[in-house]
PDB file of C-alpha atoms in Angstrom:
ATOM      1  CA  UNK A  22     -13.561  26.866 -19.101  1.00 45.00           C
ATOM      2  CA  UNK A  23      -9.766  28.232 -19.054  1.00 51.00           C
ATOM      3  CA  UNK A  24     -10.799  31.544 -17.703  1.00 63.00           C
ATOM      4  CA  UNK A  25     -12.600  29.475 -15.113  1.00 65.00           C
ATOM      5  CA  UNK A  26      -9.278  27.829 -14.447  1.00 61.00           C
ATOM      6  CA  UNK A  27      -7.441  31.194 -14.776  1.00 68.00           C
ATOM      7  CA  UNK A  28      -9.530  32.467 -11.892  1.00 70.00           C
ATOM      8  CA  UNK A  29      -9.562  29.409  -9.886  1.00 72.00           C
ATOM      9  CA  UNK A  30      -5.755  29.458  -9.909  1.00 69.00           C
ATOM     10  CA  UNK A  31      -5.429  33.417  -9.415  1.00 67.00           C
ATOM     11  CA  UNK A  32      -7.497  32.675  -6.337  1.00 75.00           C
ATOM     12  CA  UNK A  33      -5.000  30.368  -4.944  1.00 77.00           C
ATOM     13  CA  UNK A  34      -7.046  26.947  -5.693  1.00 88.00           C
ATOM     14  CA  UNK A  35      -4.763  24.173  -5.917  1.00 89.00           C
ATOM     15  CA  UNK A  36      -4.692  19.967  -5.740  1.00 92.00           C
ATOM     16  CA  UNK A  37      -3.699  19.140  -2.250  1.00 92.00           C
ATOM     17  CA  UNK A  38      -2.893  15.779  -1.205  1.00 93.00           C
ATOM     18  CA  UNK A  39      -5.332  14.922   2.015  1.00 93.00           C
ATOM     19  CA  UNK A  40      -5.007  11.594   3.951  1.00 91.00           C
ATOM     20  CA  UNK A  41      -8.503  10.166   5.754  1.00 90.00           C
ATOM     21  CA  UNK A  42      -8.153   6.799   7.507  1.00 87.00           C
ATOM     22  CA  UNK A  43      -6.952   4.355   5.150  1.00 89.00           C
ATOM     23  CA  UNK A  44      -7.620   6.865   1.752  1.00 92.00           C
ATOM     24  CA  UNK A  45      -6.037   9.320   0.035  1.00 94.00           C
ATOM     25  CA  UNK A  46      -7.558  12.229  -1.795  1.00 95.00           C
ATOM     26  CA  UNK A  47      -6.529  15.110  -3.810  1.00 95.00           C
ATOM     27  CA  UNK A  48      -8.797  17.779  -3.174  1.00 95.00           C
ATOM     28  CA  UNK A  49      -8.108  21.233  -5.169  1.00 93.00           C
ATOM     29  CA  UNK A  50      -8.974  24.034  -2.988  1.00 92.00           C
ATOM     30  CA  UNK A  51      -7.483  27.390  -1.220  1.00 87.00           C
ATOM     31  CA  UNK A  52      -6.653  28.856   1.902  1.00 84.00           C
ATOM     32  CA  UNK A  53      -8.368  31.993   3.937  1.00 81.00           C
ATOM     33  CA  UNK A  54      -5.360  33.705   3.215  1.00 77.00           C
ATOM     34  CA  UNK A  55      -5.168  32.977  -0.439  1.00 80.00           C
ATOM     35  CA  UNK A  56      -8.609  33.711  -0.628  1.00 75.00           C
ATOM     36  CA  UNK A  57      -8.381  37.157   1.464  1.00 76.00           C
ATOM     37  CA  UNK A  58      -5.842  38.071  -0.996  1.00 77.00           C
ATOM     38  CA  UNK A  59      -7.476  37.436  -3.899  1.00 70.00           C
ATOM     39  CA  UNK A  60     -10.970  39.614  -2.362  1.00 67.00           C
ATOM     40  CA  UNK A  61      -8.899  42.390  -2.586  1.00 69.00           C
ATOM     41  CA  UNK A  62      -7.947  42.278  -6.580  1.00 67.00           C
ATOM     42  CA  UNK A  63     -11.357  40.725  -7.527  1.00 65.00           C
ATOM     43  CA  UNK A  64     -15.315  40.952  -6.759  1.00 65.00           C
ATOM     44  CA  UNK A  65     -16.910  37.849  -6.144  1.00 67.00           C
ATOM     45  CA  UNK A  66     -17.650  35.041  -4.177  1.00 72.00           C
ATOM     46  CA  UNK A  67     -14.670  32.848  -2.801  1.00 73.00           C
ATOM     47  CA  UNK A  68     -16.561  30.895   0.016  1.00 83.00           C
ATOM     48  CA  UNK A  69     -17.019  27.504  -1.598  1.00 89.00           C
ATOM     49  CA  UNK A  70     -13.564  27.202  -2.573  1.00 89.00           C
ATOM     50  CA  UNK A  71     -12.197  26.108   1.056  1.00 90.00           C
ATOM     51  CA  UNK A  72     -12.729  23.509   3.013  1.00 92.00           C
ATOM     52  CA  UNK A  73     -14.413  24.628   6.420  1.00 89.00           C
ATOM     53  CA  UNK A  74     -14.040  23.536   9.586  1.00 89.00           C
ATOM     54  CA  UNK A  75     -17.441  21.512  10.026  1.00 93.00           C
ATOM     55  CA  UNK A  76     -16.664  19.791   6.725  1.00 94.00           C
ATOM     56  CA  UNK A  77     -14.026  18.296   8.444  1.00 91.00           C
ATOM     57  CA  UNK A  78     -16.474  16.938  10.813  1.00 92.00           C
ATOM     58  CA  UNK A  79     -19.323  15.978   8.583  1.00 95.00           C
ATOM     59  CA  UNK A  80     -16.463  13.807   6.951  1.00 94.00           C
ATOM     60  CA  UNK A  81     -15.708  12.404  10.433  1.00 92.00           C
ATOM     61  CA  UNK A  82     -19.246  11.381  11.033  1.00 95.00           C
ATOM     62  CA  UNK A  83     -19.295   9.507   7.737  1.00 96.00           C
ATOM     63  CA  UNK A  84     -16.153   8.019   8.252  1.00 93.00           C
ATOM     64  CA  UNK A  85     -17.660   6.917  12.088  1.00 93.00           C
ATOM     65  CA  UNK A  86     -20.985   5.495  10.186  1.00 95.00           C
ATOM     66  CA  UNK A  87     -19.958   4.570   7.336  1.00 95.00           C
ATOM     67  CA  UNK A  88     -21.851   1.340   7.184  1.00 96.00           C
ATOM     68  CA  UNK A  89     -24.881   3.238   7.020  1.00 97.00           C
ATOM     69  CA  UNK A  90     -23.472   4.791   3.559  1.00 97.00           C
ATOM     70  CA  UNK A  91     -22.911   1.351   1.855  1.00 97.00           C
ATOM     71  CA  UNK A  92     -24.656   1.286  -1.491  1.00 95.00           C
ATOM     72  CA  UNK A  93     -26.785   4.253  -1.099  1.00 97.00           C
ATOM     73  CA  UNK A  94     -27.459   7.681  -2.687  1.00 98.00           C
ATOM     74  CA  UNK A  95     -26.379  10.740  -1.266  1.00 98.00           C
ATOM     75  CA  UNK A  96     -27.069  14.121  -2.337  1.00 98.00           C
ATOM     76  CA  UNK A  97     -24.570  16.870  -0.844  1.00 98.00           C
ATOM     77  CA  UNK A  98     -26.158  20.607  -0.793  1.00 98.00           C
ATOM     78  CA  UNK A  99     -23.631  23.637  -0.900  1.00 97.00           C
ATOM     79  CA  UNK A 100     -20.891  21.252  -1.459  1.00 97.00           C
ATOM     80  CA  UNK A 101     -17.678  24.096  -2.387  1.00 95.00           C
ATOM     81  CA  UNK A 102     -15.078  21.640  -2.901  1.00 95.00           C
ATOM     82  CA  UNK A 103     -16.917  18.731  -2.877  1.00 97.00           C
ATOM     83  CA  UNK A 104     -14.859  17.019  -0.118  1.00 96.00           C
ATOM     84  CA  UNK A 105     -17.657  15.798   1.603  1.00 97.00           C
ATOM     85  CA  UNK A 106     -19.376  14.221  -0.921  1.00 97.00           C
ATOM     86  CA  UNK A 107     -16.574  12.612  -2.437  1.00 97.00           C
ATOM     87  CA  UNK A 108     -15.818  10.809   1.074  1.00 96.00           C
ATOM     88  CA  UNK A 109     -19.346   9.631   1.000  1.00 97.00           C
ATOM     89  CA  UNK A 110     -18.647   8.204  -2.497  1.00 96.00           C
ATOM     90  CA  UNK A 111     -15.982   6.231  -0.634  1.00 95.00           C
ATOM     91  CA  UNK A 112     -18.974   3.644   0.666  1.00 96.00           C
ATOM     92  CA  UNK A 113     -22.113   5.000  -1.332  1.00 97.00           C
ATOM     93  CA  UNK A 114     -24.094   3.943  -4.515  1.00 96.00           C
ATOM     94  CA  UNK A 115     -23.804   7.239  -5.944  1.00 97.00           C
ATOM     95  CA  UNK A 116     -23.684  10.861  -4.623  1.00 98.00           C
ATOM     96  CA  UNK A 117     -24.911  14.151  -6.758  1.00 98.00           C
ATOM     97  CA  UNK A 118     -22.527  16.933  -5.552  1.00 98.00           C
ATOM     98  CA  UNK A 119     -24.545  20.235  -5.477  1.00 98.00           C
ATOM     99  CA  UNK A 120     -23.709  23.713  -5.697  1.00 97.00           C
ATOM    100  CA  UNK A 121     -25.425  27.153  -6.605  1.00 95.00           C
ATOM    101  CA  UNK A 122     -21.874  28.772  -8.184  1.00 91.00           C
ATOM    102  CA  UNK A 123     -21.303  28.251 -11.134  1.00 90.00           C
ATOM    103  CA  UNK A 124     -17.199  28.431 -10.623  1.00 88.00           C
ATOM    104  CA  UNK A 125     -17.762  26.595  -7.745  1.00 92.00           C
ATOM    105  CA  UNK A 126     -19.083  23.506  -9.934  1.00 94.00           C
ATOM    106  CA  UNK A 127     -15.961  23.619 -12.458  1.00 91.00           C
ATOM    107  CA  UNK A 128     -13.739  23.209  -9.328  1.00 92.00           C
ATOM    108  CA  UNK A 129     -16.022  19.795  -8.652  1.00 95.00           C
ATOM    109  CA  UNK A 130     -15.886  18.764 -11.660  1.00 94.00           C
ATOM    110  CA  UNK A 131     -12.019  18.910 -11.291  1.00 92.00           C
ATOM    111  CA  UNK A 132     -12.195  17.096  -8.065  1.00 95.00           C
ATOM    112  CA  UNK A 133     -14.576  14.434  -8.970  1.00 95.00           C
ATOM    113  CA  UNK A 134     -12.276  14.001 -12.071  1.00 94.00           C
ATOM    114  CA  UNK A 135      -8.762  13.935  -9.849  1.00 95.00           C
ATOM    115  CA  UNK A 136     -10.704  11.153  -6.921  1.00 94.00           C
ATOM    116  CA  UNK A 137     -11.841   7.699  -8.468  1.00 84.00           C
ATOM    117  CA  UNK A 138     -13.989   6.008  -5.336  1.00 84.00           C
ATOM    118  CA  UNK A 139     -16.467   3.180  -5.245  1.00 84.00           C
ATOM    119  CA  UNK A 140     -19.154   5.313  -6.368  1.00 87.00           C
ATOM    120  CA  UNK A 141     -20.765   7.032  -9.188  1.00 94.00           C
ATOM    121  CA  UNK A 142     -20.384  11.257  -9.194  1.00 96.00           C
ATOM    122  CA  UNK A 143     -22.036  13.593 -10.772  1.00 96.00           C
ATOM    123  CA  UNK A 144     -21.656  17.208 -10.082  1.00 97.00           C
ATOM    124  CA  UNK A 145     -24.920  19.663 -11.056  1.00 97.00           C
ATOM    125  CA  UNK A 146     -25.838  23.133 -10.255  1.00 97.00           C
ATOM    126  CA  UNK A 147     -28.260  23.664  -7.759  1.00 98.00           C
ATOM    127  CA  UNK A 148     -29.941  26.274  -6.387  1.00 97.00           C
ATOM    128  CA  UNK A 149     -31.964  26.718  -3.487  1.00 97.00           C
ATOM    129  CA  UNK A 150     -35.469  27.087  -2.611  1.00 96.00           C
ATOM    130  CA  UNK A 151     -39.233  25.333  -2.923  1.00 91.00           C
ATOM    131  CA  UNK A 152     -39.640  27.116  -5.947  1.00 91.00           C
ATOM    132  CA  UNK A 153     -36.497  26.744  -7.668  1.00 95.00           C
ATOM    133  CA  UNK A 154     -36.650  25.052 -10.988  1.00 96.00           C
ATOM    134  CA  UNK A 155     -32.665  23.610 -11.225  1.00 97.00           C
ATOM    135  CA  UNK A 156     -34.522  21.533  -8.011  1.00 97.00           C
ATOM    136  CA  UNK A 157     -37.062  19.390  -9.840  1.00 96.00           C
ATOM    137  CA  UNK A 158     -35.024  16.753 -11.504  1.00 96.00           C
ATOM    138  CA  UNK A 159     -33.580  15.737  -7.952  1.00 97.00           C
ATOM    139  CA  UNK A 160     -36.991  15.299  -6.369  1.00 97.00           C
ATOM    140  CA  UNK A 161     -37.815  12.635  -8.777  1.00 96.00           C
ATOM    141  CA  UNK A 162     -34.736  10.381  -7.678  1.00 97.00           C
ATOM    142  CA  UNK A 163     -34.440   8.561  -4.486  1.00 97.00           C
ATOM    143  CA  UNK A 164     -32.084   9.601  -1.988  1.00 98.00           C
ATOM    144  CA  UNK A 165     -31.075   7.862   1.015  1.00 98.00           C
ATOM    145  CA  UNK A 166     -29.383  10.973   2.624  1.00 98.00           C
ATOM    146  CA  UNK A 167     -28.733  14.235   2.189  1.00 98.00           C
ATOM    147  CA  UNK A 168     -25.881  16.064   3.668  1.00 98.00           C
ATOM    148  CA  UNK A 169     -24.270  19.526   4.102  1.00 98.00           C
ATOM    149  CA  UNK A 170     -21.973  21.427   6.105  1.00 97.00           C
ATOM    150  CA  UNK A 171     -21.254  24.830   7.089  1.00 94.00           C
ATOM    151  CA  UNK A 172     -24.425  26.138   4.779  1.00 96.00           C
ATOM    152  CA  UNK A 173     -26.009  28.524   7.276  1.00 95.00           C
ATOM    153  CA  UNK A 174     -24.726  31.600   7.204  1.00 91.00           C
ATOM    154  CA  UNK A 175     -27.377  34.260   7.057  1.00 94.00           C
ATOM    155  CA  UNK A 176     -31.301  33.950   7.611  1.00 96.00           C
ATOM    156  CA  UNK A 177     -32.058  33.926   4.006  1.00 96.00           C
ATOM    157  CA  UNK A 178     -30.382  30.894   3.158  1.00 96.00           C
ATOM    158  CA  UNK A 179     -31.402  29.242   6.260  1.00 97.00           C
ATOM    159  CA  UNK A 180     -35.000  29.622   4.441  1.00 97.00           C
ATOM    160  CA  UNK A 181     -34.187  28.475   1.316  1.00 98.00           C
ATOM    161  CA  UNK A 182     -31.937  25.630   2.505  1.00 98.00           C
ATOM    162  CA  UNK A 183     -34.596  24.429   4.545  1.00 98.00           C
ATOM    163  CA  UNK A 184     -37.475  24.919   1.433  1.00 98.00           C
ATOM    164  CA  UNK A 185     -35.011  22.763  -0.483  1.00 98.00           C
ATOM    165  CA  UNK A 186     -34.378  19.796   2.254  1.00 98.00           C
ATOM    166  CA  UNK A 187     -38.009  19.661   3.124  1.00 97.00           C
ATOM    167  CA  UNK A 188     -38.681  19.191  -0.575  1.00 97.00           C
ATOM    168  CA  UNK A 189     -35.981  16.398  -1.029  1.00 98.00           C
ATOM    169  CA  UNK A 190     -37.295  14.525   2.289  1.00 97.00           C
ATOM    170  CA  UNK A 191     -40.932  14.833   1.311  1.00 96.00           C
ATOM    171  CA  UNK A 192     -39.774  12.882  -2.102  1.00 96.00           C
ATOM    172  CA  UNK A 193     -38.259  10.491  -0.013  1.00 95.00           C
ATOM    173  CA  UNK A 194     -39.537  10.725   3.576  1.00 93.00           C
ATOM    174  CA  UNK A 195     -37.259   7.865   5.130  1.00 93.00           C
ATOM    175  CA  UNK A 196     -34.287  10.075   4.360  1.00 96.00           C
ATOM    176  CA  UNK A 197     -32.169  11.991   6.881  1.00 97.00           C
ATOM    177  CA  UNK A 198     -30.613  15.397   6.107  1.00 98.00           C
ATOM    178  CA  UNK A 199     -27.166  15.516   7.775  1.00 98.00           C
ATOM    179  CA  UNK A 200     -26.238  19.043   8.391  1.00 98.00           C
ATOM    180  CA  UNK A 201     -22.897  20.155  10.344  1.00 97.00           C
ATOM    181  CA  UNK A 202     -22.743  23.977  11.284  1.00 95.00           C
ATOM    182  CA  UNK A 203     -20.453  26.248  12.837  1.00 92.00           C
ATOM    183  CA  UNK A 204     -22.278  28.405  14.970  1.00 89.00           C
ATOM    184  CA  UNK A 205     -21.626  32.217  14.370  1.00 87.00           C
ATOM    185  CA  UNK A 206     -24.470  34.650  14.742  1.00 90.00           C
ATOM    186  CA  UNK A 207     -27.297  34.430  17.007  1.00 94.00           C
ATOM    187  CA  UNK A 208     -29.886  35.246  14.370  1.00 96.00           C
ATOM    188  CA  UNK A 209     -28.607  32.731  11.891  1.00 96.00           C
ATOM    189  CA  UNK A 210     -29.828  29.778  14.646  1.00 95.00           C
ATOM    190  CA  UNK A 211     -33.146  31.107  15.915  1.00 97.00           C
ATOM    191  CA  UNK A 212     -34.111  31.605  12.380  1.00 97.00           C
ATOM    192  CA  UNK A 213     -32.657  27.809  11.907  1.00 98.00           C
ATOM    193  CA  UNK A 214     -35.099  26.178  14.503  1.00 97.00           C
ATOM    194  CA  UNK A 215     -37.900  28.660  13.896  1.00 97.00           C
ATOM    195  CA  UNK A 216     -37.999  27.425  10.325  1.00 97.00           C
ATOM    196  CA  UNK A 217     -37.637  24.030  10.924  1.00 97.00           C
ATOM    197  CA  UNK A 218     -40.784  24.652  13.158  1.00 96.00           C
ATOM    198  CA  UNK A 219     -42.765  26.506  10.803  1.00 96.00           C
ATOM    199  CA  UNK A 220     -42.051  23.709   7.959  1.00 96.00           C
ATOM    200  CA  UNK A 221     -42.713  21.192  10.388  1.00 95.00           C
ATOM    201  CA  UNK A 222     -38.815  19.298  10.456  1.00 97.00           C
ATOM    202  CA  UNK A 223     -37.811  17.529  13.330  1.00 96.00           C
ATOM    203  CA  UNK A 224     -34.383  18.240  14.404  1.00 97.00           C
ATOM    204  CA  UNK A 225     -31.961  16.240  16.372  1.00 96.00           C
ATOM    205  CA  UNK A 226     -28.437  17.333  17.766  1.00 95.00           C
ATOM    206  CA  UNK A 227     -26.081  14.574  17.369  1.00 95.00           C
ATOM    207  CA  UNK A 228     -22.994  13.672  19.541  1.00 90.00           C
ATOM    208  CA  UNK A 229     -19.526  14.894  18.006  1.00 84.00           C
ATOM    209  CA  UNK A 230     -18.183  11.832  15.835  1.00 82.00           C
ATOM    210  CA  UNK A 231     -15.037  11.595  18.343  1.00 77.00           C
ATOM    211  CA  UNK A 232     -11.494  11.889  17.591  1.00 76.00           C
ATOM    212  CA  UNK A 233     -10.614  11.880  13.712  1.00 74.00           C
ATOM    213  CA  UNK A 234      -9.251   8.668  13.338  1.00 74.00           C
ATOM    214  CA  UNK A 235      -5.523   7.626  12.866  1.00 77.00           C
ATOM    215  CA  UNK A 236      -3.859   9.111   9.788  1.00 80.00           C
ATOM    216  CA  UNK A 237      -5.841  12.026   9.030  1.00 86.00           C
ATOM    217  CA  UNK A 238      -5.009  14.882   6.932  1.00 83.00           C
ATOM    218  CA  UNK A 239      -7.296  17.380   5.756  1.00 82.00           C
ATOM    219  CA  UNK A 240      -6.703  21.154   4.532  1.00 71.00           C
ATOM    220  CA  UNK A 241      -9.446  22.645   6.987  1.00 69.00           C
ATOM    221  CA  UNK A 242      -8.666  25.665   9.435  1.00 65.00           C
ATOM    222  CA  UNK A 243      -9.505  25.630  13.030  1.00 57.00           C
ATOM    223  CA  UNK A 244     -11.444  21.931  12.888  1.00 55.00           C
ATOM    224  CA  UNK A 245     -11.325  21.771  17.078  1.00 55.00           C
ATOM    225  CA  UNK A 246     -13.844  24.187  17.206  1.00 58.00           C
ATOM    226  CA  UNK A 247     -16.729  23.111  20.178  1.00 65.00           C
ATOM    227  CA  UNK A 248     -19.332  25.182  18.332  1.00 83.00           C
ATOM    228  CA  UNK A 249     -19.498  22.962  14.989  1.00 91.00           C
ATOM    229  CA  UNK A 250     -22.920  21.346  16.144  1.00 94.00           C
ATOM    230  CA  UNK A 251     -24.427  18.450  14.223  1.00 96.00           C
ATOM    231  CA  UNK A 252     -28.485  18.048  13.101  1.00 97.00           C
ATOM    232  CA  UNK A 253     -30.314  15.159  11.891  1.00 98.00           C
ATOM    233  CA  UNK A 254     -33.394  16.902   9.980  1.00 98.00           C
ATOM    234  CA  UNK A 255     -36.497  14.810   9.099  1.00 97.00           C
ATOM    235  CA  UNK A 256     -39.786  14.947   8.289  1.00 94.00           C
ATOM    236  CA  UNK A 257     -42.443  14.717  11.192  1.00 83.00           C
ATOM    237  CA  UNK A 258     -42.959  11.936  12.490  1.00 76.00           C
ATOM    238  CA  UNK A 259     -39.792   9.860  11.503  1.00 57.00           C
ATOM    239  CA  UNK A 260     -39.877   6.054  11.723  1.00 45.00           C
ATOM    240  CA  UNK A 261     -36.197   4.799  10.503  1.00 46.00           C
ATOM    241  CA  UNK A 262     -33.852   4.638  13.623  1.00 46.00           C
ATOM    242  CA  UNK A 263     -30.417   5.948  13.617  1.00 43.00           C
TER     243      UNK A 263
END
């Protein structure tokens, strides 16, 4: 656990105070610069310890509809920080905040621990994929969504992000898979729809939750991007409305 926190701190991770609507958080996490710098002194993988851009709006669109969050169970995939998750937890039940790193899961840990909201966290590793064992003990809970953001990023985890939501909707077809993505290679999205095709998902691009609302503060880089798009994944056919 220290050299965990050792690395996390050599890496540039640290609490930052972060202002949405009416709540405060304080979100540990790093910069692209901090984490550039520390790529060059040390293998591994930094990418879930900053906040990206469409995390910024996947928290928007909670914030926007956050009725539909009151009193139920989220599960956030690929969470990094865990921002998103812990906004959810602002109106939810309870939210499981997911990750496949294992550093990445002592830094939520730390956040869940440093943000008290209305609802129950846990954090748990997670990896992808139909087959994947660390999978089976969340497909025998109910969820009422399950969200993500910025998770695509090359065609083999589009796959096995998709295997993975298709198994958590099938345990709970009335569920809706929120997913915001920052569109970056061409390949990366074809794969996206021609999976969701080939595993039979019905997607839906959403409208932009607007303008962040007044007072908001949060450590993401370069949020005003256009290409952050925003999917509603279900099963085929879906009866709930939106």
């Amino acid at each position: 656990m220290s050299d965990t926190l050792d690395f996390l701190r050599f890496t540039g991770v640290r609490p930052r105070a972060m202002q949405l609507g009416d709540y405060d958080f304080n979100i540990s996490c790093a910069t692209s610069w901090e984490l550039d710098r520390a790529a060059k002194k040390l293998p591994g993988d930094f990418t879930g310890l900053k906040i990206w851009p469409a995390s910024d709006v996947l928290c928007r669109y909670i914030f926007k509809y956050s009725d539909e969050f009151v009193n139920k169970r989220v599960i956030e995939l690929g969470a990094g920080t865990g921002i998103c998750g812990i906004v959810a937890a602002t109106f939810s039940r309870h939210v499981a905040i997911t990750d496949g790193n294992d550093i990445v899961v002592e830094l939520l840990n730390a956040n869940l621990q440093a943000n008290q909201p209305k609802g129950s966290m846990e954090a748990q590793m997670l990896y992808w994929g139909a087959s994947s064992s660390s999978l089976q003990p969340f497909l025998t809970q109910h969820w009422d969504w399950i969200i993500g953001a910025d998770l695509m990023y090359n065609t083999v985890a589009v796959e096995l992000l998709l295997q993975t939501a298709k198994a958590l909707l099938q345990s709970n077809p009335q569920s809706r898979f929120i997913l915001t993505h920052r569109r970056r290679l061409a390949d990366v999205d074809e794969t996206f729809h021609t999976t969701c095709e080939q595993l039979e998902l019905n997607v839906t691009q959403l409208e932009w939750p607007g303008d962040a609302p007044d007072r908001w503060h949060i450590y993401a880089e370069d949020t005003a991007d256009t290409d952050i798009k925003i999917f509603m994944i279900t099963l085929l056919p879906f009866s709930a409305e939106q």
